[in-house]
Each structure stands twice: as C-alpha cells, then as structure tokens.
Coordinates of C-alpha atoms in Angstrom, one line a residue:
Chain N
X1 CA -7.6 23.8 37.2
X2 CA -11.2 25.3 36.7
X3 CA -13.1 25.4 39.6
X4 CA -16.9 23.9 38.5
X5 CA -15.1 20.8 39.1
X6 CA -11.7 18.5 41.7
X7 CA -10.3 17.2 38.7
X8 CA -7.6 18.7 36.3
X9 CA -6.3 18.1 33.1
X10 CA -4.0 15.0 32.7
X11 CA -1.6 15.5 29.6
X12 CA -2.6 12.7 27.4
X13 CA 0.9 10.1 27.3
X14 CA 0.6 7.2 24.9
X15 CA 1.0 7.2 21.6
X16 CA -1.2 8.7 18.2
X17 CA -0.4 5.9 15.2
X18 CA -2.4 6.3 11.8
X19 CA -3.8 3.2 11.0
X20 CA -4.0 1.5 7.7
X21 CA -7.5 0.4 8.5
X22 CA -9.6 3.1 9.5
X23 CA -12.5 2.2 9.1
X24 CA -12.2 -0.6 11.5
X25 CA -12.1 1.2 14.8
X26 CA -16.3 2.7 13.5
X27 CA -16.6 -0.7 12.3
X28 CA -16.5 -2.6 15.8
X29 CA -17.7 0.3 17.8
X30 CA -21.3 -0.1 15.5
X31 CA -20.7 -4.0 15.8
X32 CA -20.3 -3.4 19.6
X33 CA -23.4 -1.6 20.3
X34 CA -25.3 -3.0 17.7
X35 CA -24.9 -5.9 20.2
X36 CA -26.1 -4.1 23.5
X37 CA -30.0 -4.9 22.5
X38 CA -30.9 -8.2 23.1
X39 CA -34.3 -8.3 22.1
X40 CA -33.8 -7.7 18.0
X41 CA -30.8 -10.2 17.6
X42 CA -32.6 -12.6 19.7
X43 CA -35.8 -11.8 17.0
X44 CA -33.0 -11.6 14.2
X45 CA -31.5 -14.7 14.5
X46 CA -33.6 -17.6 16.4
X47 CA -35.0 -17.8 12.1
X48 CA -31.1 -18.2 10.7
X49 CA -30.5 -20.0 14.5
X50 CA -33.3 -23.4 14.2
X51 CA -32.8 -23.1 10.0
X52 CA -29.2 -24.0 11.0
X53 CA -30.0 -27.0 13.6
X54 CA -32.9 -28.3 11.0
X55 CA -30.5 -28.5 8.2
X56 CA -27.2 -29.4 10.4
X57 CA -29.6 -32.8 11.7
X58 CA -31.3 -32.8 7.9
X59 CA -27.2 -33.5 7.0
X60 CA -26.2 -35.6 10.1
X61 CA -29.2 -38.1 9.8
X62 CA -27.9 -38.0 6.2
X63 CA -24.4 -39.6 6.7
X64 CA -25.6 -41.9 9.0
X65 CA -27.5 -43.7 7.7
X66 CA -25.5 -44.0 4.7
X67 CA -22.8 -45.2 7.9
X68 CA -25.3 -47.5 9.2
X69 CA -27.0 -48.6 5.5
X70 CA -23.4 -49.6 4.6
X71 CA -21.4 -50.0 8.0
X72 CA -19.8 -53.2 8.8
X73 CA -20.5 -55.1 12.4
X74 CA -24.5 -54.8 12.2
X75 CA -27.2 -56.7 12.4
X76 CA -27.8 -58.2 8.6
X77 CA -30.8 -57.1 6.6
X78 CA -30.8 -60.7 4.9
X79 CA -31.3 -62.4 7.6
X80 CA -32.6 -59.9 10.8
X81 CA -36.2 -58.8 8.9
X82 CA -35.8 -55.8 12.4
X83 CA -33.3 -54.2 10.4
X84 CA -35.0 -54.5 7.0
X85 CA -37.8 -53.4 8.3
X86 CA -35.0 -50.4 9.4
X87 CA -33.4 -50.7 6.8
X88 CA -36.6 -50.1 4.4
X89 CA -37.4 -46.9 6.9
X90 CA -33.7 -45.8 6.2
X91 CA -33.8 -45.4 2.1
X92 CA -37.0 -44.5 2.0
X93 CA -35.9 -41.7 4.6
X94 CA -32.8 -41.5 1.8
X95 CA -35.0 -41.1 -1.1
X96 CA -36.9 -37.6 0.5
X97 CA -34.2 -36.3 1.4
X98 CA -31.9 -34.7 -1.3
X99 CA -28.2 -35.1 -1.6
X100 CA -26.0 -32.9 1.5
X101 CA -24.9 -30.9 -1.3
X102 CA -28.5 -30.0 -2.4
X103 CA -29.7 -29.4 1.4
X104 CA -26.7 -27.0 1.5
X105 CA -27.7 -24.7 -2.1
X106 CA -31.7 -25.0 -0.3
X107 CA -30.1 -23.4 3.0
X108 CA -28.5 -20.9 1.1
X109 CA -31.2 -19.4 -0.4
X110 CA -33.3 -19.7 3.1
X111 CA -31.0 -17.6 5.3
X112 CA -31.0 -14.8 1.8
X113 CA -34.4 -14.6 2.9
X114 CA -33.6 -13.8 7.0
X115 CA -31.1 -11.7 5.5
X116 CA -32.5 -9.0 4.5
X117 CA -34.7 -8.6 7.7
X118 CA -31.3 -8.2 9.9
X119 CA -29.7 -5.5 7.6
X120 CA -32.5 -3.8 6.7
X121 CA -33.6 -3.9 10.6
X122 CA -29.4 -3.4 11.6
X123 CA -28.6 -0.9 8.6
X124 CA -31.8 0.8 7.6
X125 CA -30.9 3.6 10.7
X126 CA -26.6 4.0 10.1
X127 CA -26.4 6.7 8.1
X128 CA -29.3 8.3 8.3
X129 CA -29.1 8.0 12.4
X130 CA -25.9 9.2 12.0
X131 CA -27.4 12.9 9.9
X132 CA -29.8 13.3 11.8
X133 CA -27.8 13.6 15.2
X134 CA -24.8 15.3 13.9
X135 CA -22.5 12.3 14.0
X136 CA -21.3 12.6 10.9
X137 CA -19.3 16.5 11.9
X138 CA -17.3 14.2 14.3
X139 CA -15.9 11.5 12.6
X140 CA -14.7 13.7 9.5
X141 CA -13.4 16.2 11.9
X142 CA -11.0 13.0 12.9
X143 CA -9.0 11.6 10.6
X144 CA -11.6 9.5 8.5
X145 CA -12.4 9.9 4.8
X146 CA -16.0 9.2 3.0
X147 CA -14.5 6.0 2.2
X148 CA -13.3 5.0 5.5
X149 CA -16.6 6.2 6.7
X150 CA -18.4 4.2 4.3
X151 CA -16.9 1.3 4.8
X152 CA -16.9 1.4 8.1
X153 CA -20.5 2.0 8.5
X154 CA -20.5 -1.6 5.2
X155 CA -18.8 -3.6 6.6
X156 CA -21.3 -3.0 10.1
X157 CA -24.1 -3.9 8.1
X158 CA -22.1 -6.8 6.1
X159 CA -21.0 -8.1 9.2
X160 CA -25.6 -8.8 10.5
X161 CA -25.9 -9.3 6.9
X162 CA -23.4 -12.4 6.6
X163 CA -24.5 -13.6 10.1
X164 CA -27.7 -14.3 8.8
X165 CA -26.5 -15.8 6.1
X166 CA -22.9 -17.4 5.9
X167 CA -22.3 -18.9 9.2
X168 CA -25.1 -21.2 8.7
X169 CA -24.5 -22.8 6.0
X170 CA -21.3 -22.5 7.1
X171 CA -22.0 -24.6 10.0
X172 CA -24.1 -27.1 8.4
X173 CA -21.2 -28.0 6.0
X174 CA -19.4 -27.9 8.5
X175 CA -21.3 -30.5 10.1
X176 CA -21.0 -32.7 6.4
X177 CA -18.0 -32.0 7.1
X178 CA -17.9 -33.9 10.2
X179 CA -20.9 -36.5 9.3
X180 CA -19.4 -38.4 6.4
X181 CA -17.1 -40.3 6.1
X182 CA -13.7 -39.4 6.1
X183 CA -14.5 -36.2 5.0
X184 CA -15.8 -37.7 1.8
X185 CA -18.3 -34.0 2.1
X186 CA -15.3 -32.3 1.9
X187 CA -13.2 -34.3 -0.9
X188 CA -16.4 -34.5 -3.5
X189 CA -18.1 -31.7 -3.1
X190 CA -15.4 -29.0 -1.9
X191 CA -17.4 -26.6 -4.4
X192 CA -20.0 -25.9 -2.3
X193 CA -18.6 -24.2 0.0
X194 CA -16.6 -21.4 -2.0
X195 CA -19.8 -20.8 -4.4
X196 CA -21.9 -20.5 -0.7
X197 CA -18.9 -18.0 0.0
X198 CA -19.5 -16.1 -2.4
X199 CA -23.3 -16.3 -2.8
X200 CA -23.9 -14.7 0.8
X201 CA -21.3 -11.9 -0.3
X202 CA -23.2 -11.1 -3.7
X203 CA -26.9 -11.1 -1.4
X204 CA -24.9 -9.3 1.4
X205 CA -23.3 -6.9 -0.8
X206 CA -26.1 -5.7 -3.1
X207 CA -28.6 -5.6 0.2
X208 CA -25.6 -3.7 2.0
X209 CA -25.3 -1.6 -0.3
X210 CA -29.0 -0.7 -1.0
X211 CA -29.4 0.0 2.1
X212 CA -26.9 2.6 2.8
X213 CA -28.3 3.6 0.0
X214 CA -31.6 5.1 1.2
X215 CA -30.5 5.3 4.9
X216 CA -28.7 7.7 3.4
X217 CA -31.6 9.8 1.3
X218 CA -33.9 10.0 5.1
X219 CA -33.0 11.6 8.3
X220 CA -35.1 8.2 10.3
X221 CA -34.3 5.0 10.5
X222 CA -38.6 4.0 10.0
X223 CA -38.1 5.8 7.8
X224 CA -34.8 4.0 5.6
X225 CA -37.2 0.8 6.6
X226 CA -39.7 1.7 4.7
X227 CA -38.4 2.4 2.4
X228 CA -36.1 -0.2 1.7
X229 CA -38.9 -3.3 2.5
X230 CA -41.1 -1.0 0.4
X231 CA -39.1 -1.1 -2.5
X232 CA -38.5 -5.0 -2.0
X233 CA -41.9 -5.9 -0.8
X234 CA -43.6 -3.5 -4.0
X235 CA -41.1 -4.3 -6.8
X236 CA -42.4 -7.9 -6.2
X237 CA -45.3 -7.6 -5.8
X238 CA -44.9 -5.6 -9.1
X239 CA -43.3 -8.6 -10.7
X240 CA -46.2 -10.7 -9.9
X241 CA -49.1 -8.0 -10.7
X242 CA -48.1 -8.3 -14.5
X243 CA -47.1 -12.0 -14.5
X244 CA -51.2 -12.4 -13.7
X245 CA -52.3 -10.0 -16.4
X246 CA -49.5 -10.8 -19.3
X247 CA -49.3 -14.6 -17.8
X248 CA -45.4 -14.0 -18.9
X249 CA -42.8 -15.1 -17.4
X250 CA -40.0 -12.4 -18.2
X251 CA -42.3 -10.1 -15.8
X252 CA -41.4 -11.5 -12.8
X253 CA -38.2 -9.8 -13.2
X254 CA -39.0 -6.4 -12.2
X255 CA -39.6 -8.7 -8.8
X256 CA -35.6 -7.1 -7.3
X257 CA -35.6 -10.7 -5.0
X258 CA -36.7 -12.3 -7.9
X259 CA -32.7 -11.6 -9.2
X260 CA -31.5 -13.0 -6.2
X261 CA -33.0 -16.0 -6.3
X262 CA -32.0 -16.5 -10.0
X263 CA -28.2 -15.9 -9.3
X264 CA -28.4 -17.8 -5.9
X265 CA -29.7 -20.9 -8.6
X266 CA -26.9 -20.2 -10.7
X267 CA -23.9 -19.9 -8.7
X268 CA -25.2 -22.1 -6.2
X269 CA -25.9 -25.0 -9.1
X270 CA -22.2 -25.2 -10.3
X271 CA -22.2 -29.1 -11.7
X272 CA -26.0 -27.8 -13.8
X273 CA -27.2 -30.4 -10.4
X274 CA -31.3 -30.0 -10.1
X275 CA -32.8 -29.7 -6.9
X276 CA -35.3 -30.6 -7.6
X277 CA -35.7 -34.1 -9.2
X278 CA -39.0 -33.8 -10.6
X279 CA -38.5 -30.4 -12.4
X280 CA -35.6 -30.6 -13.3
X281 CA -35.7 -26.5 -11.9
X282 CA -34.0 -24.5 -9.6
X283 CA -36.8 -22.6 -10.0
X284 CA -39.3 -21.1 -11.8
X285 CA -36.7 -18.9 -13.4
X286 CA -35.2 -19.5 -16.3
X287 CA -33.8 -16.2 -18.1
X288 CA -30.5 -15.6 -18.2
X289 CA -28.2 -15.5 -15.1
X290 CA -26.5 -12.6 -16.9
X291 CA -29.5 -10.4 -16.8
X292 CA -30.3 -11.0 -13.2
X293 CA -26.2 -10.2 -12.2
X294 CA -26.6 -7.0 -14.5
X295 CA -29.3 -5.9 -12.3
X296 CA -27.2 -6.4 -9.4
X297 CA -24.5 -5.0 -10.8
X298 CA -26.5 -2.1 -11.5
X299 CA -28.2 -1.8 -8.6
X300 CA -24.9 -1.6 -6.6
X301 CA -23.3 0.5 -8.8
X302 CA -26.6 2.8 -8.3
X303 CA -26.3 2.7 -4.8
X304 CA -22.4 2.9 -4.4
X305 CA -23.1 6.3 -6.2
X306 CA -26.3 7.4 -4.2
X307 CA -23.7 7.0 -1.3
X308 CA -20.2 8.8 -2.8
X309 CA -22.2 11.3 -3.4
X310 CA -24.8 12.2 0.2
X311 CA -21.2 11.7 2.0
X312 CA -19.8 14.0 0.1
X313 CA -22.7 16.1 1.5
X314 CA -22.0 15.2 4.1
X315 CA -18.8 15.8 4.7
X316 CA -18.8 19.0 3.7
X317 CA -21.6 21.0 4.2
X318 CA -23.2 18.8 6.7
Chain X
X1 CA 6.2 32.5 17.8
X2 CA 5.4 31.5 15.3
X3 CA 1.5 31.8 14.1
X4 CA -0.7 28.5 14.6
X5 CA -2.2 29.4 11.8
X6 CA -1.9 31.4 8.8
X7 CA -4.1 32.6 5.8
X8 CA -3.9 34.0 2.6
X9 CA -6.0 35.8 0.9
X10 CA -8.6 32.3 0.9
X11 CA -12.1 33.0 -1.0
X12 CA -15.1 30.7 -1.0
X13 CA -17.8 30.7 -2.5
X14 CA -21.1 28.6 -2.7
X15 CA -23.1 29.2 -5.3
X16 CA -23.4 32.8 -4.9
X17 CA -23.5 33.2 -2.4
X18 CA -18.9 34.4 -0.7
X19 CA -18.4 32.7 2.3
X20 CA -15.0 33.7 2.4
X21 CA -13.6 36.6 0.6
X22 CA -9.5 36.8 0.3
X23 CA -8.9 36.1 3.8
X24 CA -6.1 37.0 5.8
X25 CA -4.6 36.6 8.6
X26 CA -2.0 35.4 11.5
X27 CA -3.2 33.0 14.7
X28 CA -0.7 33.5 17.6
X29 CA -0.4 30.8 19.6
X30 CA -2.4 30.7 22.7
X31 CA -6.6 30.7 23.1
X32 CA -7.7 33.8 20.5
X33 CA -11.8 34.7 19.3
X34 CA -12.5 34.7 16.1
X35 CA -15.6 36.6 15.9
X36 CA -18.1 37.3 13.3
X37 CA -22.2 38.2 13.0
X38 CA -24.0 34.7 11.7
X39 CA -23.1 34.4 9.2
X40 CA -19.4 35.8 8.7
X41 CA -17.6 32.3 7.6
X42 CA -16.4 31.3 10.5
X43 CA -17.9 27.7 11.2
X44 CA -16.7 28.0 6.8
X45 CA -13.6 29.1 8.1
X46 CA -13.4 26.2 10.3
X47 CA -14.1 23.8 7.9
X48 CA -11.7 25.1 5.6
X49 CA -9.3 24.5 8.6
X50 CA -9.9 20.1 9.2
X51 CA -10.0 20.3 5.2
X52 CA -13.6 19.5 5.5
X53 CA -14.2 21.4 2.3
X54 CA -12.0 22.8 -0.2
X55 CA -11.0 26.6 -0.4
X56 CA -11.2 28.0 -4.0
X57 CA -8.6 30.2 -4.3
X58 CA -6.2 30.5 -1.6
X59 CA -4.3 29.0 0.9
X60 CA -4.1 27.8 4.6
X61 CA -1.8 26.0 7.0
X62 CA -2.4 25.3 10.5
X63 CA 0.6 23.9 13.1
X64 CA 2.5 23.0 9.0
X65 CA -0.3 21.6 7.4
X66 CA -1.7 22.2 4.5
X67 CA -5.4 21.0 4.8
X68 CA -6.0 20.7 0.6
X69 CA -3.2 18.6 0.6
X70 CA -5.3 14.7 0.9
X71 CA -2.1 13.0 2.4
X72 CA -2.0 16.1 5.0
X73 CA -5.3 16.6 5.8
X74 CA -5.9 12.8 8.0
X75 CA -2.7 14.5 9.7
X76 CA -3.5 17.2 10.2
X77 CA -7.0 15.9 12.6
X78 CA -5.1 14.1 14.1
X79 CA -3.4 17.5 16.1
X80 CA -6.6 19.7 16.3
X81 CA -9.8 19.3 18.1
X82 CA -12.8 19.9 16.8
X83 CA -16.0 21.0 19.0
X84 CA -18.6 21.7 16.3
X85 CA -22.2 24.1 16.8
X86 CA -25.5 21.8 18.0
X87 CA -25.8 19.1 18.9
X88 CA -23.4 16.0 17.9
X89 CA -24.3 12.9 19.2
X90 CA -23.0 9.4 18.2
X91 CA -26.5 7.4 18.1
X92 CA -26.3 4.5 20.9
X93 CA -23.5 5.4 22.0
X94 CA -23.1 7.1 25.4
X95 CA -20.2 9.0 26.8
X96 CA -18.0 6.7 27.1
X97 CA -18.5 4.9 24.1
X98 CA -18.3 8.4 22.4
X99 CA -15.3 9.8 23.7
X100 CA -13.8 6.1 23.0
X101 CA -15.3 5.8 19.8
X102 CA -13.9 9.0 18.3
X103 CA -10.4 8.6 20.6
X104 CA -9.9 5.5 18.3
X105 CA -10.9 6.7 15.5
X106 CA -7.6 8.9 16.1
X107 CA -5.5 6.4 16.6
X108 CA -5.6 6.0 20.0
X109 CA -5.5 2.9 21.1
X110 CA -8.3 0.3 22.9
X111 CA -6.8 1.3 26.1
X112 CA -5.3 4.0 26.1
X113 CA -8.6 5.9 24.3
X114 CA -11.3 3.9 27.1
X115 CA -8.9 5.8 29.8
X116 CA -8.3 8.2 28.6
X117 CA -12.5 8.4 27.3
X118 CA -12.8 8.6 31.4
X119 CA -10.2 11.6 32.3
X120 CA -11.5 14.3 30.1
X121 CA -15.0 12.7 31.2
X122 CA -14.3 13.4 34.6
X123 CA -12.3 16.6 33.8
X124 CA -15.1 18.3 32.5
X125 CA -17.3 17.1 34.6
X126 CA -19.5 14.4 33.1
X127 CA -19.0 11.7 36.4
X128 CA -21.8 8.9 36.5
X129 CA -24.3 10.6 34.1
X130 CA -21.0 9.3 31.4
X131 CA -22.7 6.5 30.8
X132 CA -26.5 7.3 31.1
X133 CA -28.3 7.5 26.9
X134 CA -27.6 11.0 25.5
X135 CA -31.1 11.4 25.2
X136 CA -31.7 11.9 28.7
X137 CA -28.6 14.7 27.9
X138 CA -28.6 18.9 29.0
X139 CA -27.8 20.9 26.9
X140 CA -24.8 22.1 28.9
X141 CA -24.8 18.0 29.6
X142 CA -24.0 17.9 25.9
X143 CA -21.5 21.0 25.0
X144 CA -20.1 19.7 27.7
X145 CA -19.3 15.9 25.5
X146 CA -18.5 17.5 22.9
X147 CA -16.3 19.2 24.8
X148 CA -14.7 15.6 25.9
X149 CA -14.2 14.4 22.6
X150 CA -12.5 17.7 21.0
X151 CA -10.2 16.6 24.0
X152 CA -9.8 13.0 23.9
X153 CA -6.7 12.7 21.4
X154 CA -5.4 15.7 24.1
X155 CA -4.9 18.0 20.6
X156 CA -2.5 21.3 20.7
X157 CA -4.4 22.8 19.4
X158 CA -8.8 23.0 19.8
X159 CA -11.2 24.6 17.3
X160 CA -14.0 26.0 19.3
X161 CA -17.4 26.3 16.9
X162 CA -20.1 28.7 19.6
X163 CA -19.6 26.2 22.6
X164 CA -22.0 28.4 24.9
X165 CA -25.1 27.9 22.5
X166 CA -28.6 27.7 23.9
X167 CA -26.5 26.8 28.0
X168 CA -28.7 28.5 30.5
X169 CA -26.0 31.1 32.4
X170 CA -24.1 29.5 35.0
X171 CA -23.5 26.3 32.5
X172 CA -22.0 29.5 30.2
X173 CA -19.9 30.3 33.1
X174 CA -19.1 26.9 33.3
X175 CA -18.0 26.1 30.8
X176 CA -16.0 29.6 30.1
X177 CA -14.1 28.3 33.2
X178 CA -13.0 25.6 30.8
X179 CA -12.3 26.6 28.5
X180 CA -10.5 29.8 29.5
X181 CA -7.9 26.6 32.0
X182 CA -7.9 25.1 28.5
X183 CA -6.0 28.2 26.9
X184 CA -4.0 29.8 30.0
X185 CA -3.7 27.1 32.4
X186 CA -2.8 24.2 29.6
X187 CA -1.3 25.8 27.0
X188 CA -4.0 25.4 24.2
X189 CA -3.6 26.7 21.8
X190 CA -7.8 28.0 20.6
X191 CA -9.4 29.0 18.1
X192 CA -12.7 30.0 19.8
X193 CA -15.6 31.2 16.7
X194 CA -18.5 32.8 18.5
X195 CA -20.5 35.6 18.0
X196 CA -20.8 36.0 22.1
X197 CA -19.0 39.0 22.9
X198 CA -18.5 38.5 26.4
X199 CA -17.2 35.3 26.2
X200 CA -14.6 35.6 24.1
X201 CA -13.4 39.3 26.3
X202 CA -13.7 36.3 29.1
X203 CA -11.1 33.5 27.8
X204 CA -9.1 35.5 25.6
X205 CA -6.9 38.1 24.9
X206 CA -6.6 38.2 21.1
X207 CA -9.5 38.4 18.4
X208 CA -9.5 38.8 15.2
X209 CA -13.5 39.8 13.7
X210 CA -14.1 38.6 10.5
X211 CA -17.4 39.9 8.7
X212 CA -18.7 39.5 5.2
X213 CA -15.5 36.7 4.5
X214 CA -13.0 39.3 5.1
X215 CA -10.9 40.7 8.3
X216 CA -12.0 43.6 9.6
X217 CA -9.8 43.9 13.0
X218 CA -6.8 41.9 14.3
X219 CA -4.9 41.7 17.1
X220 CA -5.0 42.2 21.1
X221 CA -8.3 42.7 22.8
X222 CA -6.6 45.6 24.7
X223 CA -5.3 46.7 21.6
X224 CA -8.7 47.0 20.4
X225 CA -10.6 49.0 22.5
X226 CA -7.9 51.8 23.1
X227 CA -9.8 54.0 20.0
X228 CA -12.0 55.9 23.3
X229 CA -9.3 56.5 25.8
X230 CA -8.1 59.6 25.6
X231 CA -12.1 60.4 26.2
X232 CA -14.3 62.9 28.5
X233 CA -17.7 63.1 28.9
X234 CA -19.1 65.5 30.3
X235 CA -22.9 65.8 31.5
X236 CA -24.5 69.2 31.0
X237 CA -26.6 70.3 33.0
X238 CA -30.0 71.8 31.3
X239 CA -30.5 75.3 29.9
X240 CA -28.0 78.4 28.0
X241 CA -25.4 76.3 29.7
X242 CA -25.1 73.8 27.3
X243 CA -25.0 76.4 24.4
X244 CA -22.1 78.5 25.6
X245 CA -20.0 75.7 27.4
X246 CA -19.9 74.4 22.8
X247 CA -19.3 77.6 22.5
X248 CA -16.1 78.0 24.9
X249 CA -15.2 74.5 24.2
X250 CA -14.5 75.3 20.4
X251 CA -12.7 78.6 21.5
X252 CA -10.3 76.6 23.5
X253 CA -9.5 74.3 20.1
X254 CA -10.4 72.1 21.9
X255 CA -11.8 68.9 19.5
X256 CA -15.3 67.6 20.4
X257 CA -18.6 66.5 19.5
X258 CA -22.0 66.6 21.2
X259 CA -24.2 63.2 22.0
X260 CA -28.1 63.2 21.1
X261 CA -29.5 62.7 24.8
X262 CA -26.6 66.4 24.6
X263 CA -22.8 64.4 26.6
X264 CA -20.1 66.5 25.5
X265 CA -16.8 64.1 24.5
X266 CA -14.4 65.8 24.5
X267 CA -11.0 64.8 22.8
X268 CA -7.8 64.7 25.4
X269 CA -4.5 64.1 24.8
X270 CA -3.9 60.8 26.1
X271 CA -0.5 61.6 28.3
X272 CA -3.1 65.0 29.8
X273 CA -4.5 63.0 33.4
X274 CA -5.9 66.3 35.0
X275 CA -7.4 67.0 31.5
X276 CA -10.8 66.9 33.4
X277 CA -9.4 69.9 35.7
X278 CA -9.4 71.6 32.1
X279 CA -12.0 71.3 31.0
X280 CA -14.4 71.5 34.4
X281 CA -12.0 75.6 34.3
X282 CA -13.4 76.1 30.9
X283 CA -16.8 75.0 32.2
X284 CA -17.2 77.3 35.1
X285 CA -15.8 80.6 32.5
X286 CA -18.5 79.8 30.3
X287 CA -21.3 79.8 33.7
X288 CA -21.8 76.2 32.9
X289 CA -22.6 73.4 35.1
X290 CA -21.1 69.5 34.7
X291 CA -23.2 66.9 35.9
X292 CA -20.9 64.2 35.8
X293 CA -17.5 63.5 34.3
X294 CA -16.6 60.4 32.7
X295 CA -12.5 59.0 30.9
X296 CA -14.2 56.6 27.9
X297 CA -12.9 53.0 27.0
X298 CA -14.5 51.1 24.3
X299 CA -15.9 47.8 24.7
X300 CA -15.8 44.4 22.7
X301 CA -19.1 45.9 22.0
X302 CA -18.9 49.0 20.7
X303 CA -15.5 48.7 18.2
X304 CA -17.3 45.5 17.2
X305 CA -20.1 46.9 15.8
X306 CA -18.2 50.2 15.1
X307 CA -15.8 47.3 13.0
X308 CA -19.2 45.6 11.4
X309 CA -20.7 49.3 11.3
X310 CA -18.5 50.2 9.1
X311 CA -17.5 47.5 6.2
X312 CA -21.7 47.6 6.0
X313 CA -20.6 51.7 5.0
X314 CA -18.1 50.6 2.8
X315 CA -19.9 48.5 0.8
X316 CA -23.2 50.6 -0.1
X317 CA -20.4 53.5 -0.8

C-alpha cells in the first residue's frame, strides 16, 4: 500500500470481453457527455421541435377535416347552414393545405437546415478537442482502430444530426399514419417514409463527414465552426453573387447547400408529384440531380479521405 | 523467467531521423527503468510496442503478442496500460467518466467499468475531485488520472512515459510511491521511461539505457554501478607531498589516476578490505599528509553520463 493514502490496490476480477462494435462505447460516452449541457440542446432542438409540432398539427388537421367531411352522422351541409359554412371553411382550408405527403416533404427540407446547426455545434469539436487535449493518445492505446475511432465520432455527430432531421420527420409520419382513416397514409403514401429516411441519411452523412474533416484540420472548436459555416455560407454567397452577375442558374451550383436541396427534391418527390402546385417545381433548381449526387458524393469522399489521413497521423505520431 | 518484452534488431526512422537503430533487448519481469536522454527513442519505442507505429525492420514481442500484427495488436492492448507523456484528457469528461469510458473501450462491462473507475481513482488518491471539471486539475492530479486510466483494466504490464514530468517534489514523491507499490507489492511489470535518474533508482531494480536508438547498457542497478567499486580516493595536503605520493604510488606498482583537483583515485583489489591502511602507509613513507579517504561507488548518474559519453565518442570516431 502506498503511504500517500489509505486505499489499497484491488485486482480486477471481472472479464475483458473483445467487442464486435468497438466504436460503440466511444459513441455512447461522447453522446452522453454532450447531453449533459442543456442549453445548447434547448437552443438547437427547439426549432426542430416547433417545426415538428406545427407540421404534425397541420397533418392532423387535414385528416380530421377530411374525416368530418366524409364522416357519417354529422350535420348535413345541404340542410344545415352552419354545417354548410363549416364545410366551406374546411374546403377552403383544405385548398390552402398541401397534401399530407407534401407536408412531410416540406418538413424534411425545413429540418435539413437545422441539422447543419446541430451537427456543426456538436461535431466541430469532436476531433479538434481530442487533438488539443491529447485524448487520441488515450484512445489509441486501447483496443481501438482508426476506423473504430472514426466511427465512434461519426456516429456521435450523426446521432445529433438525425435527431434534428429524421426523428421529427418520422414523428410527423407517425401522426399522419394514426390520424388517417384506416392508416390510409401508411397504405397509400408509405414510400415517403423510406424517402425521408434516405434524404435524412444523405444529408447527415454529408454534413457529418465534412464537419469531422474540418474538425480534423484544426485544434479549436471555434476554428472548426468558422471553417464549417464559412464553407457552406461562403459557397452559397459565392453562388448567389455569380448568379446575380451572369444570370446563369447553373452558377448556383457553386453553393454546396443548393446541391443538398436539389437532392432533397429528387429523393423526396418519388412520384414526380410537384410540391408547388402553381409552378410544378419543387425548387428553383432544375439541373440534373446526378450532378448534385456527384458533388455531394465527392465531398463525402474528400472528407473521408482527409479524416483517414488525419487519423493515421493521430494514431502514429500524434 | 521469461522476458516480458523482447526486441530484436528493431529500427524505425522518421525521414532522415533514425529514432531506433537496431534496438535489441530483453526486459525481465518487474519494474524496469528505461533510461535515455531526450530524443533517445523512448517514446518511439513505446509506440512501437503498442502497435501505434510500425517498425521499419526487426521484431518486438510483448507478453507473447506481436504488435505489428493487426489482430494481435488489439489483444495486446487489453493487457497493457499506457500512461502517455504530457497532458492527455478526454474533452468534457470528469475523471470518473474518463476512466470508465476507457475501461469500456478496453472491453469492460458498464458496471465493471464504473466500479473499477472508482477503485482506481481511490487508489491514486483522486477522491472527491473525481467529479470536478478536469480543467481545474493541477498537474499532479492529471498525472494521477493518467495513472488511473492505465490501471483501470488491471493490466499486467504498465508502460509509463515520463510519469513525474512537471510535478513538484511532493507530488513526485507520492507518484513514485504509487509506482513503487504497483511494481513491488502488486507484482506489476512496469517499463518506466524517464530521463530523471533518481525516479528510476527509487522505483526500479533493473534499468535499460538507450541512446540514439540503441541499447547502451542493460542490467540491475547494482551491477551497473559497481564499476568503480574497489577504488579509493585520497585527498592530500597541498604542497610537495602530492608529487612525492605520486612517485611512491608508481614505485609501489599501483594503478591510479590524478584528478584535476589533485585527488588520487587508486584502484584496489575488490577483496582488499584494509587496503586504505596500506595506501596511508605509502603516503606516510612519502611524507605526504592525507586529508581525506573515501571508498568510491558510481551513482546511476555517473554510469549514465559515462555511457552516453562513450557512445558519442565512439560515433565521433
């Protein structure tokens, strides 16, 4: 027993088990630690929560109005003036509202923006702070490979991204399913659910990869945040300026975010149903979605490459 | 006893810098000091042992595992605890969270990791402060935390890289007591890398000296410091007596040297316990007054510096 204190050393009598998913404890710890601070969670997730509530209410209202219109046993609008007025109001409101599917699609696109904020805030410091504080030395002296380390961080940032974009969309779909008569939404419009999931995964994968790549390259979270938002907002501004100067819509392709929007249109409008009834266009972009897919895929590939090179450096020389 | 670590002609270069140059050694069980000046290759060696970097040539084996094999590397790390040099903290985590997280990554269950975290934090003396923000930790507390995380999975081999760096004398003494306890009372194999020789002398019985990426000496501290056993230093009074004593020693056929300050270092046979009396008699016969007599034994410091000097001189030639 050391004389500096009264505690004795106790041998560990448990078992060390090799894990198949070695990155999972890292992900759980990172996520749990980031849940400790409530204010960022409140600020970053209040807008998605409000969006979820608003869209859920709209979806619920649409189905409940339809049910009133179609329901038997209610007042007859042909003989009851109050009922006729209610029907007229309902029809007016129904015309103002898009289809449920369109609401889900629109919600997904709105929530996409919030995911950038959440992913940026929770992901920008992940690797940069590890580098600054030397945490990578502790991680890599454990049974953890470069891939495990990356996946642990990627899952963490992806988790916070999915919380802001996928979970709200699924809640809206759930409300639509249970509000629709005989689960009609699930039967008729089921394809919007996998489309939303695909859209959310694509968005979160791209944003998470870029965020981690930026985080790899600096040693302070603030610098990573500046780099991340600078990349997205800077490219958007550059695209707008070029478009304003040349009046060529293709120059909007300079904006990285525009590619995510274009892919959102493509992935979510599975049946080619227009979201905007007036123009028949989902957005102002009409370039091939494959161009956007290439840009987004390229960004993901470059980001993963940067991360991989940096991981090698961190593991070896650190 | 089987060696814990075996290195065979290990070499590693970073560009033009040759960090390890054909390093070969066998580390016996128990606490071992790895001595070397800054840049000797100690940290590089540890990283090779953990499989964090690959050696260019040669082979290393730790507790039977080959760190160059991807499959064995992960298994190896479950049996080794590493305390890195410098500050290493997990961002935003308390001491308990840090230690339990690393325990879980090593393969412990959630319950085991939490229980064990509290045990090792108690052991290293981080009591209530284990829940504090790590940014408020002193250097000594950070060093204790690093030791705790290395111990969480109860490894049989501990690699401690400069564990007392930046500590005040009290903190240093306490940490060395912990390391000594682990090495002697708990039977851990420890590779203690340091350039602070008193730290190594205090906690280890064996040392390995490396310099410029090569093993310069290896053995027990007692063995390494015996090179000057059988030497007596005599200080004589100033004046002509010194020259007379010089002549008398030469005439008596003694092996000796005169130090810059005029003292005489005279070799005597190891079994000559009363040889000082004989030397005093020679001095008396020469009319030389002897002021002081001392039997010499090298310190680890002396041995270390001499070894480094010899390597440098050999390379200069």
